[in-house]
Coordinates of N, CA and C in Angstrom, one line a residue:
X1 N -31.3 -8.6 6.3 CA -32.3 -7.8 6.9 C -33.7 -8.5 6.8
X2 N -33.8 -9.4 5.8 CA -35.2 -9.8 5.9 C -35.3 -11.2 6.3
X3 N -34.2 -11.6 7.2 CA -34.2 -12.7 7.9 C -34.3 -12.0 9.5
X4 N -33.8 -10.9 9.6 CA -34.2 -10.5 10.7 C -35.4 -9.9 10.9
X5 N -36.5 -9.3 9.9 CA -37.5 -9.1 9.9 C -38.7 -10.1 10.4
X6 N -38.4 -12.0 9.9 CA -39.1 -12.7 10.1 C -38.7 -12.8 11.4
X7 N -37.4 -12.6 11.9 CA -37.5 -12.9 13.5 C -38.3 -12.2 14.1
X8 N -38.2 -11.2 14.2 CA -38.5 -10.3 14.9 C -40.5 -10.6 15.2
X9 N -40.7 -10.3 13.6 CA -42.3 -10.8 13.2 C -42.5 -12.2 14.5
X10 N -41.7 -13.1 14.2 CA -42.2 -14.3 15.5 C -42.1 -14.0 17.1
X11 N -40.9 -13.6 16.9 CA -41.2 -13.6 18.6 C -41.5 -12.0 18.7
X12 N -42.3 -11.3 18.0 CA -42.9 -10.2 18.6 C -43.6 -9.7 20.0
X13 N -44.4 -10.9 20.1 CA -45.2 -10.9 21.6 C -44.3 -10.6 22.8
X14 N -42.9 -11.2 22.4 CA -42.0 -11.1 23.8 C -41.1 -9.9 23.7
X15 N -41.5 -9.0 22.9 CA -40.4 -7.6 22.4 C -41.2 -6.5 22.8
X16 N -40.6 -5.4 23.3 CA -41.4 -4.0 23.6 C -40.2 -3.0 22.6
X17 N -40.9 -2.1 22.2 CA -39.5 -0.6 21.7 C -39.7 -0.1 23.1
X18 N -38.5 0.6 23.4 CA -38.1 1.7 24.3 C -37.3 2.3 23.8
X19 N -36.9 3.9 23.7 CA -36.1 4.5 24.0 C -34.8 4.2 24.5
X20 N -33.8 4.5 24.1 CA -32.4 4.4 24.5 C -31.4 5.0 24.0
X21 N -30.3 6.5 25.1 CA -29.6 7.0 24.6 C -29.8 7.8 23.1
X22 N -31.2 8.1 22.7 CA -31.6 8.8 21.4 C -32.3 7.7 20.5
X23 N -32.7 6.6 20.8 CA -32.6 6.2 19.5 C -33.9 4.8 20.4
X24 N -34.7 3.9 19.3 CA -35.3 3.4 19.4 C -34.9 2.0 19.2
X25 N -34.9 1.2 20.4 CA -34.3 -0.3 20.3 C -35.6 -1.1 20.8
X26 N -34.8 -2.7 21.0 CA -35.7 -3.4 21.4 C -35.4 -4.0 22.8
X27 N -36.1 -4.8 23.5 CA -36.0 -5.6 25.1 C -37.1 -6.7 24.8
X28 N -36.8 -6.9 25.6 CA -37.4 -7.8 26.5 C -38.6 -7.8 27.2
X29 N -39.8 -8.5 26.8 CA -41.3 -7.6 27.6 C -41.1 -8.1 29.2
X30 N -40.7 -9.3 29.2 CA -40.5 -9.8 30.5 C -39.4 -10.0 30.9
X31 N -39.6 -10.1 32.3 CA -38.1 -10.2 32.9 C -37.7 -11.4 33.1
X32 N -38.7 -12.4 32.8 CA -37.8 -13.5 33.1 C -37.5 -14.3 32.1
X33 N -37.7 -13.5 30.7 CA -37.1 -13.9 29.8 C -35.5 -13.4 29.6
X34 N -35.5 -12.3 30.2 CA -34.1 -11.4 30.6 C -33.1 -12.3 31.3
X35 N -33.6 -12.3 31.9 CA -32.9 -13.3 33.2 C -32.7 -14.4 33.0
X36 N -33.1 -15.7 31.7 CA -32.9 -16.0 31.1 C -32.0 -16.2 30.6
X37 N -31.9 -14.9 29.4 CA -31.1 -15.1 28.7 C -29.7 -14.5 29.3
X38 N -29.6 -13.7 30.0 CA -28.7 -13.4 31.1 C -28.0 -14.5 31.6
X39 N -28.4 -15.2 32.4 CA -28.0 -16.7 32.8 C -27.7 -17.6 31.5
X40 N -28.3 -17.6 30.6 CA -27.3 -18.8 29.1 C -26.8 -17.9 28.8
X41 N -26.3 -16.9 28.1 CA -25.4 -16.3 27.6 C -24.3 -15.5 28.1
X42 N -24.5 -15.0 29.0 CA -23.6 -13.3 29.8 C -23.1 -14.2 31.0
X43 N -23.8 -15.2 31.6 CA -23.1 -15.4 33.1 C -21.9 -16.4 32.8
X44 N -22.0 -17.2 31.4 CA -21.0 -17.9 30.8 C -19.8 -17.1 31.1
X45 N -18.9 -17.4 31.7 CA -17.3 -16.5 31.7 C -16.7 -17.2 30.2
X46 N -16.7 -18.3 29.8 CA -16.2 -18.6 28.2 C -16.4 -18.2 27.3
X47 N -17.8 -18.1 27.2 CA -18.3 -17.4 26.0 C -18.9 -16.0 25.8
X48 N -19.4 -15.5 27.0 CA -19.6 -14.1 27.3 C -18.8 -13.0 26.5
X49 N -17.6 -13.2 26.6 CA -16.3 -12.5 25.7 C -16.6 -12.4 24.4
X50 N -17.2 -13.0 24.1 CA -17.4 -13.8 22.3 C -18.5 -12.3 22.2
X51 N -19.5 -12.8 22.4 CA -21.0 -11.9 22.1 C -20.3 -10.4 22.7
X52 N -19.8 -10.1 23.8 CA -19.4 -8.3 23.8 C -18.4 -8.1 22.7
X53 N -17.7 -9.4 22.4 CA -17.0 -8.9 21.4 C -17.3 -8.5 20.3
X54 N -18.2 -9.3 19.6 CA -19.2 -8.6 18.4 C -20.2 -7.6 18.5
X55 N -20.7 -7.1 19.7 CA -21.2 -6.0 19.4 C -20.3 -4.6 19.7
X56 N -19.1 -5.0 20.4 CA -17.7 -3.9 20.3 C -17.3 -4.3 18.9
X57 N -17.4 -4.7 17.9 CA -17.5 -4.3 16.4 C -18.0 -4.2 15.8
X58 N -18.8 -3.9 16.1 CA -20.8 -2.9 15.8 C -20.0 -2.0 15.7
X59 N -20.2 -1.0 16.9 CA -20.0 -0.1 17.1 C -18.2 0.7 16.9
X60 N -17.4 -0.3 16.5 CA -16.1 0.4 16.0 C -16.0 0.2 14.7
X61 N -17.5 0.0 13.9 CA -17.9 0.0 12.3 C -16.4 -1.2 12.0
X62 N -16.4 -2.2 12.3 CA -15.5 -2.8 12.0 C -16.2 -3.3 10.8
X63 N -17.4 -4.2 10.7 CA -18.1 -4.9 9.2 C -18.4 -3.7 8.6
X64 N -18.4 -2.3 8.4 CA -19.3 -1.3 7.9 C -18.6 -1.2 6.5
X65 N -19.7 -2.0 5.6 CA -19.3 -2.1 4.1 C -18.2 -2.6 3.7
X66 N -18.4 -3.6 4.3 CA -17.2 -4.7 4.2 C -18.1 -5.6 4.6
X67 N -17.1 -6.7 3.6 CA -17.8 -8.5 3.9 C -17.1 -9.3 5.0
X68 N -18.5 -9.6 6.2 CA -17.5 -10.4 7.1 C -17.6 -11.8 7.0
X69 N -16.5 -12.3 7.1 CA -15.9 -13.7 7.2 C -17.1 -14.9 8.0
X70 N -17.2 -15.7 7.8 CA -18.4 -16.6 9.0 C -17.5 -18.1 8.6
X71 N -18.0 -19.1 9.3 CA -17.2 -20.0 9.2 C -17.9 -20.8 7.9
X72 N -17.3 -21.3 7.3 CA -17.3 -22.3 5.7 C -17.4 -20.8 4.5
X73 N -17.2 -20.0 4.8 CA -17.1 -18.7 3.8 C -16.0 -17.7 3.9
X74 N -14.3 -17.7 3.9 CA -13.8 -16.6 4.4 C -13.8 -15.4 3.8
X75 N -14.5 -15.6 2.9 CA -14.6 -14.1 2.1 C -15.6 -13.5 2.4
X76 N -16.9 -14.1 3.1 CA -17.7 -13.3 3.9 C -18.2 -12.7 2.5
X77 N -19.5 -11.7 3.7 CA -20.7 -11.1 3.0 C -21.2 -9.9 4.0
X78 N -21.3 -8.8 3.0 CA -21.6 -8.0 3.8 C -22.8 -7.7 4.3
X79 N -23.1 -7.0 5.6 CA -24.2 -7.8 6.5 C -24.8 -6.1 6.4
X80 N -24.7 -4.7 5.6 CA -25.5 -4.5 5.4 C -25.6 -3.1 7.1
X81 N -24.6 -3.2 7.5 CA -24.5 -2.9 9.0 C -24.4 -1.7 9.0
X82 N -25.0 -0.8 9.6 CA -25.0 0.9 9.9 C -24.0 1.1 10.1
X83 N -23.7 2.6 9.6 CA -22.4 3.0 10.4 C -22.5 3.6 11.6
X84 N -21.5 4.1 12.2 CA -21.5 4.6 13.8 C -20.9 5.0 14.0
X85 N -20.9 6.5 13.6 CA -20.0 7.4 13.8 C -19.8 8.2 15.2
X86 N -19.0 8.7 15.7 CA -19.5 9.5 17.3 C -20.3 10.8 17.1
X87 N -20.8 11.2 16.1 CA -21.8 12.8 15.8 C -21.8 12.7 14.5
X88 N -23.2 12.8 14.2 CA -23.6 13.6 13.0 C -24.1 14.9 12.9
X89 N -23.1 15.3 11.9 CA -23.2 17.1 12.2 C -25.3 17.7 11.9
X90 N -25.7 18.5 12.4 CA -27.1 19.3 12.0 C -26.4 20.1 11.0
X91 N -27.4 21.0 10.0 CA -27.7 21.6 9.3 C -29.3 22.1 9.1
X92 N -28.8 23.7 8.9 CA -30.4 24.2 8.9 C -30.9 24.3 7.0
X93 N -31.8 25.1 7.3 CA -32.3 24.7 5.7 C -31.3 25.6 4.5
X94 N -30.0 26.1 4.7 CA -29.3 26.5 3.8 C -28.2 25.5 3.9
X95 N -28.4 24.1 4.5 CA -27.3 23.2 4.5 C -26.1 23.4 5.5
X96 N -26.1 24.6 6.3 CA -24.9 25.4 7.0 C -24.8 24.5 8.4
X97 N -24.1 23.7 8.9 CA -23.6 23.0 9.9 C -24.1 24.3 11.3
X98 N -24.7 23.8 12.0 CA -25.7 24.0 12.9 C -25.4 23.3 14.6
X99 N -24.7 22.5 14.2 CA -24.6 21.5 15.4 C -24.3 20.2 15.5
X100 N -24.2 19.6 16.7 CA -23.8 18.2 16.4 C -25.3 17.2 17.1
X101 N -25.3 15.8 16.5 CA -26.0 15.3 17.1 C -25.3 13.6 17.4
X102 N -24.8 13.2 19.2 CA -23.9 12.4 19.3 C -24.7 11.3 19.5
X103 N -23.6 10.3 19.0 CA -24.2 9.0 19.2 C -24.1 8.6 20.3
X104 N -24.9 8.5 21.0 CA -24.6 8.1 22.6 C -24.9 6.7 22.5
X105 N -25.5 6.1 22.0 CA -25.3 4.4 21.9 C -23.8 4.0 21.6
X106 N -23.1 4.9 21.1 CA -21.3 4.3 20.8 C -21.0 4.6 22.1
X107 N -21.0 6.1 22.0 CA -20.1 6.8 23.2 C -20.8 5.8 24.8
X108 N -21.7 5.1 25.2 CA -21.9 4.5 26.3 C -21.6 2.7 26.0
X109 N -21.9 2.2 25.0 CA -22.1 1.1 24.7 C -20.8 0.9 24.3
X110 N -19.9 1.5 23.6 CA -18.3 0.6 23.2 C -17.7 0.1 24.3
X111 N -17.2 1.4 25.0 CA -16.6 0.9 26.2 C -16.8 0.2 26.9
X112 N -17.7 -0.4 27.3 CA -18.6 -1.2 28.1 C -18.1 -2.8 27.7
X113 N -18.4 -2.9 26.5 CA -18.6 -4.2 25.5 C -17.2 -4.4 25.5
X114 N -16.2 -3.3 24.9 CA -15.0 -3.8 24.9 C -14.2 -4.3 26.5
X115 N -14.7 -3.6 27.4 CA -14.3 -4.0 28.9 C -14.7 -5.4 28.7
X116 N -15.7 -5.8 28.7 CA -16.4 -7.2 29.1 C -16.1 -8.3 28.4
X117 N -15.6 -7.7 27.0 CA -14.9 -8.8 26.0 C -13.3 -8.8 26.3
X118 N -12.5 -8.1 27.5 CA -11.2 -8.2 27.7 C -10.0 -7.4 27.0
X119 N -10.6 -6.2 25.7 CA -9.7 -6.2 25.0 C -9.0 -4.6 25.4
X120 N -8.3 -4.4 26.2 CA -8.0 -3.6 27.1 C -6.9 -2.7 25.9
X121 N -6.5 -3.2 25.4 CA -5.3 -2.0 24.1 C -6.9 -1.6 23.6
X122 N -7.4 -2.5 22.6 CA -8.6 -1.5 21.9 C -9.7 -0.2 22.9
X123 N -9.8 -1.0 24.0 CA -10.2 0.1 24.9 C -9.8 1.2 24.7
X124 N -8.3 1.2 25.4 CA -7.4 3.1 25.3 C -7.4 3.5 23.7
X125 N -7.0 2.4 23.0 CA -6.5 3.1 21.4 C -8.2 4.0 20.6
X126 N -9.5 3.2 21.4 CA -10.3 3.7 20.4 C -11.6 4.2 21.1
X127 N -11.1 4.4 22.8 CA -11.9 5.0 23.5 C -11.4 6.3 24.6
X128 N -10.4 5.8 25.9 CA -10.6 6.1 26.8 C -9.2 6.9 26.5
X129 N -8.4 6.8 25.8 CA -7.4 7.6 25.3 C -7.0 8.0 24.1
X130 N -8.3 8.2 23.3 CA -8.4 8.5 21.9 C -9.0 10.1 21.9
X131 N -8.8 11.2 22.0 CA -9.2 12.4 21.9 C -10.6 12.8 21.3
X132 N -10.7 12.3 20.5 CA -12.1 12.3 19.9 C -13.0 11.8 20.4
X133 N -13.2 10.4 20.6 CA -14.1 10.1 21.7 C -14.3 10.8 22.7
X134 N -12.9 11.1 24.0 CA -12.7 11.5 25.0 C -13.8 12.9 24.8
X135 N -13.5 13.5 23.9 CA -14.4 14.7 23.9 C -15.8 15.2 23.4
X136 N -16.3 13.9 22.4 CA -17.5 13.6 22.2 C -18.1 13.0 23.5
X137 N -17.5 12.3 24.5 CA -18.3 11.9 25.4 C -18.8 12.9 26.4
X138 N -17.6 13.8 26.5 CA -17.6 14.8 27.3 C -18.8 15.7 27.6
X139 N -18.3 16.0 25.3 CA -19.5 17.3 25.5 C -20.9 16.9 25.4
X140 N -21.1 15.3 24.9 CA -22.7 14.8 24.8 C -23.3 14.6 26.4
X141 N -22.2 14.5 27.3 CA -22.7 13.6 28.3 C -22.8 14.1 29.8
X142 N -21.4 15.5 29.7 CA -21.4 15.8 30.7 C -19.7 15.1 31.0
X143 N -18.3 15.5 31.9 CA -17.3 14.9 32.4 C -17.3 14.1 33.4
X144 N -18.3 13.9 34.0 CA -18.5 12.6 35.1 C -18.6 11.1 34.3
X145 N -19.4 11.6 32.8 CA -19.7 9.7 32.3 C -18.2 9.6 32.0
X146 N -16.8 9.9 31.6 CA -16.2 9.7 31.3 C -15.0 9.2 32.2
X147 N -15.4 9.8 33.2 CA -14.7 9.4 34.4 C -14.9 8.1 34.8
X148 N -16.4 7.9 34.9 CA -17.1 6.7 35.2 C -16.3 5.7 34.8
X149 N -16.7 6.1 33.5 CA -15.5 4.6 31.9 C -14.3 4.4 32.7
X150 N -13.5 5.7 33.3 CA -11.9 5.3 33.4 C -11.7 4.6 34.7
X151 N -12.7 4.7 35.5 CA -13.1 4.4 37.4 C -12.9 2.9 37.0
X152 N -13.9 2.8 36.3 CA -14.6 0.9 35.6 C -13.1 0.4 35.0
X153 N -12.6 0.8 34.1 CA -11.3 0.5 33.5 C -9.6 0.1 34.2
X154 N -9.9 1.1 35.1 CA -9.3 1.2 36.3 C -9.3 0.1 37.2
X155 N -10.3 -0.1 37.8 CA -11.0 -1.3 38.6 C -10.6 -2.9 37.8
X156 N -10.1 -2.9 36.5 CA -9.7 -3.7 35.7 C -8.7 -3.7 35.8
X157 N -7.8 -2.9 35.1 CA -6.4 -2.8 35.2 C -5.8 -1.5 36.1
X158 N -5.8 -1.7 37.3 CA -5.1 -0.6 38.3 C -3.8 -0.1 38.3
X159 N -3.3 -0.9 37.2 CA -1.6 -0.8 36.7 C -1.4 0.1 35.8
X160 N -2.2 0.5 35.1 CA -2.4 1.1 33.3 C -2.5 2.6 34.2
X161 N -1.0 3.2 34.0 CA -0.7 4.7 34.2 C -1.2 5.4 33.6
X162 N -1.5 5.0 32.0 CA -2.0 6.4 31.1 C -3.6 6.6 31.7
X163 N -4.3 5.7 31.9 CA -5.7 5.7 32.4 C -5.7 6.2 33.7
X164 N -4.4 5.9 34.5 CA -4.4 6.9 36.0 C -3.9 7.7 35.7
X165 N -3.2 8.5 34.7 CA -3.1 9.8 34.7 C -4.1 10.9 33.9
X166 N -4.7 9.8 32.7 CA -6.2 10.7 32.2 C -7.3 11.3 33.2
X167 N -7.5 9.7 33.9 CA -8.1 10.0 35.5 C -8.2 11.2 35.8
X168 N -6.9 11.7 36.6 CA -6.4 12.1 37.2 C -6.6 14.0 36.9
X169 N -5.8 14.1 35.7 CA -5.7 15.2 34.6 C -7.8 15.7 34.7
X170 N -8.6 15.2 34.5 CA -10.1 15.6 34.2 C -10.6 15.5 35.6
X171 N -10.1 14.8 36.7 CA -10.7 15.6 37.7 C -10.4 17.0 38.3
X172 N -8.8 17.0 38.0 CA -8.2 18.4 38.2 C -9.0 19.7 37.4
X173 N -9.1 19.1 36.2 CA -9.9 19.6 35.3 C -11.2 20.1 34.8
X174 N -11.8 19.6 35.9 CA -13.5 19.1 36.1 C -14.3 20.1 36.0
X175 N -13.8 21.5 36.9 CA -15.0 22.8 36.6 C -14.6 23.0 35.5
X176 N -13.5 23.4 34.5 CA -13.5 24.2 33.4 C -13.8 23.2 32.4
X177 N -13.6 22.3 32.6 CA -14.4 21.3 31.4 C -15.9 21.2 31.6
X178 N -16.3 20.9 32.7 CA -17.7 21.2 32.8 C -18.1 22.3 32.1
X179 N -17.8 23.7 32.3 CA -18.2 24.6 31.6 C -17.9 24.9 29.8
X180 N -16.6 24.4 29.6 CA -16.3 24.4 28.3 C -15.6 23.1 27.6
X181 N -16.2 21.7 26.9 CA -15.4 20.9 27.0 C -14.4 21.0 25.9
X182 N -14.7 22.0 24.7 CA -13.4 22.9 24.0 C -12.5 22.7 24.4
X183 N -12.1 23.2 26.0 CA -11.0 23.2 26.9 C -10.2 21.9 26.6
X184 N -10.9 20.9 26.7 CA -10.1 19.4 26.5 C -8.5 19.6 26.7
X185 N -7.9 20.0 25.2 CA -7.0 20.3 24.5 C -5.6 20.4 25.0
X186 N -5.9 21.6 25.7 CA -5.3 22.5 26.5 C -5.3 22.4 27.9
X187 N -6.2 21.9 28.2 CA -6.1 21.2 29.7 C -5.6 19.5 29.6
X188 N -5.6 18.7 28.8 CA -4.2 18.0 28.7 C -2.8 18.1 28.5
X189 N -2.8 19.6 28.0 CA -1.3 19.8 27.6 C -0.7 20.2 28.5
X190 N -1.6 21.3 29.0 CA -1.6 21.9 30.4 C -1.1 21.1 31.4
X191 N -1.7 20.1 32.0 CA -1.3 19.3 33.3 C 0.1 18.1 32.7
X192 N 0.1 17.6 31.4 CA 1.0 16.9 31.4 C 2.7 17.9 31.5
X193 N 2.1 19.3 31.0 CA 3.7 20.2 30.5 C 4.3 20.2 32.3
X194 N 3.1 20.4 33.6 CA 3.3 20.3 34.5 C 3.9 18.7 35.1
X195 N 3.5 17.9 34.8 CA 3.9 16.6 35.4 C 5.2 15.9 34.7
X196 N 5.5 17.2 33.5 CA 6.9 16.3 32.9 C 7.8 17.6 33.3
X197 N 7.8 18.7 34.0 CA 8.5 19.5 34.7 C 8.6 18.8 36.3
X198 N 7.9 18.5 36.9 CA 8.1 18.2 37.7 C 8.9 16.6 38.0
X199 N 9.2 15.5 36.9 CA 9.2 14.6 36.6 C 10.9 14.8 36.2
X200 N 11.3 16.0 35.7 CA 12.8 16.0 34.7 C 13.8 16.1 35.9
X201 N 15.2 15.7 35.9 CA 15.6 15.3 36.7 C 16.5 16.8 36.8
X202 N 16.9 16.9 38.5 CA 17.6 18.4 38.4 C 18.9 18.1 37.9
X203 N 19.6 18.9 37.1 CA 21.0 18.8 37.1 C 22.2 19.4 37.9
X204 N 22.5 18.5 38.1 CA 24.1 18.2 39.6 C 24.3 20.1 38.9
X205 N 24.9 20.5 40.4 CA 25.0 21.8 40.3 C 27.4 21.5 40.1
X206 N 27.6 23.2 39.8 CA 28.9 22.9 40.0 C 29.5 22.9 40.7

């Protein structure tokens, strides 16, 4: 932390805060320092993968109190790293759970990072077909951002049936989850009990 502090302290002049998804980050004051860094780092197809890959374990608390590994140290050190959970519950002043407040920097930023670093099983296992997520994004964001993720994921792998039938299932699904994303649940059970009836094979009559 206080090696990042002196960074920050130096190249201050080139940093603005903004807003983002709830929460207060940093950029870039100029764009063509953006662009920049855009072109050496992200337009690399070799190593591009590398950097989404470490901040898709930011955000799936992979270092979170735990020591990570770095090269000439494999026992690593712990770096101290927030955790990132998908909601932290509200409480009013009797401590009584009140509400949720979501992390929309996971729920928009994992998927993303994980797409871009290639890792397409971590994707479904810890996003786009993990229930929890699926429904935190839903109810923080609205059921179009989620579609969006599976559209993008899709566009990657056009093969991956479970993501064409998630697809698939939430658009069918779309007003009643708009209005209640509770519904989740039951509106997967719902359309799959239909597509494995329709799917079972008739049996030879006598």
């Amino acid at each position: 932390p206080v090696l990042l502090l002196r960074m920050v302290c130096t190249i201050r002049t080139y940093l603005q805060e903004v807003a983002a998804d709830g929460q207060m980050t940093f950029m870039w004051r100029h764009s063509q320092i953006a662009e920049a860094a855009v072109e050496r780092y992200l337009n690399n197809r070799d190593k591009a993968p590398s950097y989404h890959k470490a901040m898709a374990e930011y955000f799936l608390d992979l270092w979170y109190d735990k020591p990570k590994p770095f090269t000439g140290n494999e026992k690593g050190v712990k770096r101290a790293v927030t955790a990132q959970p998908l909601y932290r519950n509200k409480t009013n002043s009797d401590g009584e759970i009140v509400g949720k407040t979501y992390n929309l920097r996971k729920l928009y930023e994992l998927p993303f990072h994980l797409m871009k670093s290639q890792q397409h099983d971590v994707l479904k296992k810890a996003c786009l077909c993990n229930f929890g997520f699926v429904l935190a994004k839903i109810s923080a964001s609205g059921i179009q951002a989620i579609v969006d993720d599976l559209q993008m994921a899709l566009g990657m792998e056009p093969a991956d049936m479970d993501l064409k039938l998630l697809s698939d299932t939430l658009h069918l699904s779309s007003t009643a989850l708009s209005k209640d994303p509770r519904q989740l649940a039951s509106q997967i059970v719902g359309r799959l009990d239909t597509i494995i009836r329709q799917d079972k094979p008739v049996a030879p009559s006598d």
